Coordinates of C-alpha atoms in Angstrom, one line a residue:
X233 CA 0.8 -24.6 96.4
X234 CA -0.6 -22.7 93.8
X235 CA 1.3 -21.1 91.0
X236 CA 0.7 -16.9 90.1
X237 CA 1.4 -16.5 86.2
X238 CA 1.7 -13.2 85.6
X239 CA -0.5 -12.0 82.6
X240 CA 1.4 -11.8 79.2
X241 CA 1.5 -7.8 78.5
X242 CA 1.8 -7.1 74.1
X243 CA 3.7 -4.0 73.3
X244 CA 1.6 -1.2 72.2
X245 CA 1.0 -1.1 68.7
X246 CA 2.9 1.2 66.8
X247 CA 1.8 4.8 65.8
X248 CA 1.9 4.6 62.0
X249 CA 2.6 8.0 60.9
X250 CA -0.1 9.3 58.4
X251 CA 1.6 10.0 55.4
X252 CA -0.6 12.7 54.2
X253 CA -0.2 15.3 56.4
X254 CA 3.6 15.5 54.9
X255 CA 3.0 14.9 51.2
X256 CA 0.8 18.1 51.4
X257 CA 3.4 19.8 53.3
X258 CA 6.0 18.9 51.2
X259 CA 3.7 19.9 48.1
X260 CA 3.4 23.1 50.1
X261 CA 6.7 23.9 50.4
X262 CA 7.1 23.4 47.0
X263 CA 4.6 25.5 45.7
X264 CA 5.7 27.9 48.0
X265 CA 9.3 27.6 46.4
X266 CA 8.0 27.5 42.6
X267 CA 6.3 30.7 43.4
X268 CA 8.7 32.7 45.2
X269 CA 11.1 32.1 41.8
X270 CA 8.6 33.3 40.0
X271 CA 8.0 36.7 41.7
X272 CA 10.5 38.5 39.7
X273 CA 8.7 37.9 36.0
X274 CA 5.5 38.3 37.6
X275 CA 6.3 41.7 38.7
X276 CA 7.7 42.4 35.8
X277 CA 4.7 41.4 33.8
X278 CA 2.5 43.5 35.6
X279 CA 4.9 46.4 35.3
X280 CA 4.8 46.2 31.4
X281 CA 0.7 45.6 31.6
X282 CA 1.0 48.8 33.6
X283 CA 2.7 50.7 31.6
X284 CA 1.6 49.7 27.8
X285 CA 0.7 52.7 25.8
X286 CA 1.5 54.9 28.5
X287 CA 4.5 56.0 29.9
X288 CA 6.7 52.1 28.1
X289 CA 5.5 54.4 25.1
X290 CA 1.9 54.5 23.3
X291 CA 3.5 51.8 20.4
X292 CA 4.4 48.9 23.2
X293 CA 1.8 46.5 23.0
X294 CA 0.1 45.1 26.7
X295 CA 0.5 41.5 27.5
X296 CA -2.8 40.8 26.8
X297 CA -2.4 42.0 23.1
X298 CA 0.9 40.1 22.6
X299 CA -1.2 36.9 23.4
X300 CA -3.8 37.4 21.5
X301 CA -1.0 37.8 18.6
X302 CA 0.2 34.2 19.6
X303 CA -3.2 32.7 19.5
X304 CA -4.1 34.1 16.2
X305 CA -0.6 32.3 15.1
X306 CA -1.2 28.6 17.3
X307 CA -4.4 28.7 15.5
X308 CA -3.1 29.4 12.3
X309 CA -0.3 26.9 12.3
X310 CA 2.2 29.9 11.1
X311 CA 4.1 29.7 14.6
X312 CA 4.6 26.1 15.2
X313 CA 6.3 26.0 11.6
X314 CA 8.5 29.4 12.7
X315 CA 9.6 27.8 16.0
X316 CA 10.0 24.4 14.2
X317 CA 13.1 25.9 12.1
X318 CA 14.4 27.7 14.8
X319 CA 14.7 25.1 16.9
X320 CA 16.5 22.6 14.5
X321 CA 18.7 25.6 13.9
X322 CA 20.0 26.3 17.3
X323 CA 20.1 22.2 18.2
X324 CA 22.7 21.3 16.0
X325 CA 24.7 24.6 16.3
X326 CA 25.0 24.2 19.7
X327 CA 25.8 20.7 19.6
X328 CA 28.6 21.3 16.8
X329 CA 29.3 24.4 19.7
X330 CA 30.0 22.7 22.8
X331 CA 31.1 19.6 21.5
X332 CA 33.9 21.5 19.8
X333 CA 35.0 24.0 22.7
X334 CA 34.6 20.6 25.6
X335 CA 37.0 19.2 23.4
X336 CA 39.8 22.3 22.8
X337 CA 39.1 23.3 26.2
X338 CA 39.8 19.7 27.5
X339 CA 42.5 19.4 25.4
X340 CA 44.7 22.9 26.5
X341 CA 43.4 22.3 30.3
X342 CA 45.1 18.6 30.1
X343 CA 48.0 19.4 28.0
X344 CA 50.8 22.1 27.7
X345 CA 51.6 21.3 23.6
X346 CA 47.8 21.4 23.2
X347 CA 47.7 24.5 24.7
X348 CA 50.2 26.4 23.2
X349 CA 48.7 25.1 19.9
X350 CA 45.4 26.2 20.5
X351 CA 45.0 29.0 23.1
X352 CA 46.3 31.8 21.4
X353 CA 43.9 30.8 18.0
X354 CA 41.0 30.9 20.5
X355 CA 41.6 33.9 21.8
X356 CA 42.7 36.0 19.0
X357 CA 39.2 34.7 17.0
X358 CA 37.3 35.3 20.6
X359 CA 37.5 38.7 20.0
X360 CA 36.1 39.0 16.6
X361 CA 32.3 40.3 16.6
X362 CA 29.9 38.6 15.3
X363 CA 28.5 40.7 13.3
X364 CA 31.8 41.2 11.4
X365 CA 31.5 37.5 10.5
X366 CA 28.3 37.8 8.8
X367 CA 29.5 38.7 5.5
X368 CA 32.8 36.3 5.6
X369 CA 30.2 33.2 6.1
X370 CA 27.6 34.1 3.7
X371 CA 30.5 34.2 0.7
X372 CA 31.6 30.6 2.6
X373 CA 28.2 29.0 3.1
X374 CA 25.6 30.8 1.4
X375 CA 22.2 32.7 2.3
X376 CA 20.7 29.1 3.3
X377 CA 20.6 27.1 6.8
X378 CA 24.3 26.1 6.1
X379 CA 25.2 30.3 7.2
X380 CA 22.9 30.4 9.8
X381 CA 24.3 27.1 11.7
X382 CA 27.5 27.5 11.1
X383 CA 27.2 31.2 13.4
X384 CA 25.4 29.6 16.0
X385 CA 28.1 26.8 16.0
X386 CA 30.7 29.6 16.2
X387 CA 29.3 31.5 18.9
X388 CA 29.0 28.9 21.8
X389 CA 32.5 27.7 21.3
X390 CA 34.5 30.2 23.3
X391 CA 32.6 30.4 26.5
X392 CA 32.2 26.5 27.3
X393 CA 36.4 26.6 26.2
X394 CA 37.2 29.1 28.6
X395 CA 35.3 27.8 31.5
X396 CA 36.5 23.9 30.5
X397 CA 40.1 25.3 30.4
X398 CA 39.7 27.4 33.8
X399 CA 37.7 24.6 36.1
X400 CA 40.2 22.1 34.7
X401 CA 42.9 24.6 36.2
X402 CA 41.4 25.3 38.9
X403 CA 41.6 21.7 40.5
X404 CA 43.3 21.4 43.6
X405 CA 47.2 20.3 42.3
X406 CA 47.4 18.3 45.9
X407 CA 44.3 15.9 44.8
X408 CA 46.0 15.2 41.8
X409 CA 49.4 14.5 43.8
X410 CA 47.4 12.4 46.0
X411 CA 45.6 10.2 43.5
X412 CA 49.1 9.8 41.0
X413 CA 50.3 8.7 44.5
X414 CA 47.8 6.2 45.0
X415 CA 48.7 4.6 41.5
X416 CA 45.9 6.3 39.4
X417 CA 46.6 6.1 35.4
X418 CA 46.4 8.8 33.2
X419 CA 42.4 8.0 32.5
X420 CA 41.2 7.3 35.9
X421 CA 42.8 10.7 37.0
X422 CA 41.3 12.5 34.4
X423 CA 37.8 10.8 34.8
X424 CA 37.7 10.4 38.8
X425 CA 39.8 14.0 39.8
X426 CA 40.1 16.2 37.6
X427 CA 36.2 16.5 35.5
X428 CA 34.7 16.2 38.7
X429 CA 36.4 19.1 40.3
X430 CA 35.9 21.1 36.6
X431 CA 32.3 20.2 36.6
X432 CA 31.0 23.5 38.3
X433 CA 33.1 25.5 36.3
X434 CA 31.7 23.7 33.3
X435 CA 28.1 23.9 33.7
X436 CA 28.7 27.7 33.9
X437 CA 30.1 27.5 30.6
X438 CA 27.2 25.7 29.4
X439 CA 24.8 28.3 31.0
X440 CA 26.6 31.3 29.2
X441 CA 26.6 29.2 25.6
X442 CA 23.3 28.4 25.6
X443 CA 22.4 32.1 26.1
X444 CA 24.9 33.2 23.4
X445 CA 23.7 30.5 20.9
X446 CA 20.0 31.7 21.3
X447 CA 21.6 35.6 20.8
X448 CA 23.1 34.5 17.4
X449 CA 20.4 32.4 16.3
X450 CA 18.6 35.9 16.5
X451 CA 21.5 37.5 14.2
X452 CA 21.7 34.9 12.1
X453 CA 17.8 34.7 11.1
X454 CA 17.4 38.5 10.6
X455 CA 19.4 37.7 7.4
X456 CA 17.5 36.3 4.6
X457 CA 15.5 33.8 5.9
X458 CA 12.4 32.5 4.6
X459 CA 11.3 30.8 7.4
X460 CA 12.1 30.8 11.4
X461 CA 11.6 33.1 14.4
X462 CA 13.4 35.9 12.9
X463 CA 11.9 35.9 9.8
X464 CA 8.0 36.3 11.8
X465 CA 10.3 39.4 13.3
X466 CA 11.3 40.7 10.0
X467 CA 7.8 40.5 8.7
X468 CA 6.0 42.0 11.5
X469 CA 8.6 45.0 11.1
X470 CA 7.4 45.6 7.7
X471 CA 3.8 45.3 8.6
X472 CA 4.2 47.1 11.7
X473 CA 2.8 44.6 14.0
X474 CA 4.8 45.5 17.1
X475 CA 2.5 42.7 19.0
X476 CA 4.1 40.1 17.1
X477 CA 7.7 41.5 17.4
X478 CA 7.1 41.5 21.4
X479 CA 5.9 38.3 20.7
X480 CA 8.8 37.0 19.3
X481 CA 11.3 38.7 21.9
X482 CA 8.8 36.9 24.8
X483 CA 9.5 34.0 22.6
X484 CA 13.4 34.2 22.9
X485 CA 12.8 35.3 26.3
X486 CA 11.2 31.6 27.7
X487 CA 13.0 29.8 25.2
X488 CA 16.0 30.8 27.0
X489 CA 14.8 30.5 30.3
X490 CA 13.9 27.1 29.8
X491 CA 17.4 26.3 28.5
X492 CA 19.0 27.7 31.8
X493 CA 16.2 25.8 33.8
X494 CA 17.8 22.3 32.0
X495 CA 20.6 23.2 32.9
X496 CA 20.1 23.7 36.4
X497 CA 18.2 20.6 36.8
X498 CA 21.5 18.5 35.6
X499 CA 23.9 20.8 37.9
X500 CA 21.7 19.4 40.8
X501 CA 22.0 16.0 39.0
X502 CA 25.8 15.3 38.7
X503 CA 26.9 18.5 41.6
X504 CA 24.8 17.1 44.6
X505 CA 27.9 16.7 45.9
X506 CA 28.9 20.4 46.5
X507 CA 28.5 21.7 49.3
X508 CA 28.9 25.5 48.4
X509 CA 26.6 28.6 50.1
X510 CA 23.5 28.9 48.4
X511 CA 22.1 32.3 49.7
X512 CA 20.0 33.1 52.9

């Protein structure tokens, strides 16, 4: 008798998907997405390259003419040192900023006593223009960087305590019933409920004071400055050089833009968890 072994069959190998076919889509799609959020300034640029020294009015410098206006200061060495000042200028304002107003703000959203301390203060000094403080800090700090900080410090303050106050307010009173009933102390409530839920609310604040700080550091440097952004701005007035004052404003312009773009970066960091529309 004669034994019929049936041939051992292996499994197919497996398809091994080839990974570049989606690294260039996925590069696609991102190019595609970088470019479609940029449509709006590149219309806008060729609309103002369209309409330079014509119907924008024969003084408005083209694009072309406001970058050859930067070049000629790179090369020089005169903007670097400009931006330089600037720059230290609005860091630690709007650090002294929206440190202070995370901490009244946290402080009136979290407690009653704080808040009737400090709410009506805020507000009442919220409505005081800055340019009405211009003259009060200048007797306080002088005509040097002291002045100039001390507005941009002022100016972020009551947007970030506004939206700290309001998000913190605006969490849902039956989380923070359910996590009190769970046995949650006073910290972990605060650090596990109630800042997460705020934290949208927050990072709008933070948009809106970054914006405001760049505004004042623009006040605050068209007064007697001898060196800084508004100061180039001053000087090209008196010169007439309106290629370098559109420089300056396109100069505001990105520097702003890049300050909203960090802080959209971190809102898709620590908010990856929301789960809000996002538009069609």
């Amino acid at each position: 008798m004669t034994l019929q072994l049936d041939p051992v069959t292996s499994p197919p190998p497996a398809v091994v998907a080839d990974p570049v076919p989606e690294r260039s889509g996925a590069l696609a799609r991102r190019a595609f997405g970088v470019a479609r959020k940029s449509s709006g300034l590149v219309l806008l640029l060729i609309l103002w390259q369209l309409g330079a020294r014509s119907w924008l009015g024969v003084t408005t410098p083209a694009p072309t003419e406001v970058l050859e206006a930067g070049w000629e200061l790179v090369r020089s060495g005169e903007l670097w040192e400009h931006l330089a000042a600037s720059a230290r200028r609005v860091a630690l304002g709007l650090a002294l900023g929206i440190s202070i107003g995370l901490v009244l703000g946290a402080a009136a959203g979290l407690l009653r006593v704080a808040e009737d301390l400090i709410n009506a203060p805020v507000q009442a000094l919220r409505m005081l223009p800055a340019l009405a403080l211009l003259p009060v800090f200048i007797i306080w700090f002088g005509i040097g960087d002291s002045f100039k900080i001390a507005l941009i410090t002022v100016a972020p303050i009551f947007p970030i305590y506004l939206n700290v106050f309001a998000g913190i307010r605006s969490v849902d009173r039956r989380l923070v019933e359910a996590a009190e009933s769970l046995g949650l102390g006073r910290f972990e409530l605060t650090w596990r409920i109630i800042l997460p839920g705020a934290l949208p609310q927050i990072f709008v604040g933070l948009r809106q004071a970054l914006g405001i700080g760049w505004l004042a550091l623009v006040v605050a440097e068209m007064q007697t400055t001898p060196v800084g952004l508004g100061f180039l701005m001053n000087d090209a007035k008196e010169f007439l050089r309106t290629d370098q004052i559109f420089l300056v404003l396109v100069i505001y312009a990105v520097l702003g833009l890049l300050s909203d773009l960090v802080v959209r970066l971190l809102e898709r960091r620590f908010l990856s968890w929301r789960t809000g529309f996002e538009g069609e």
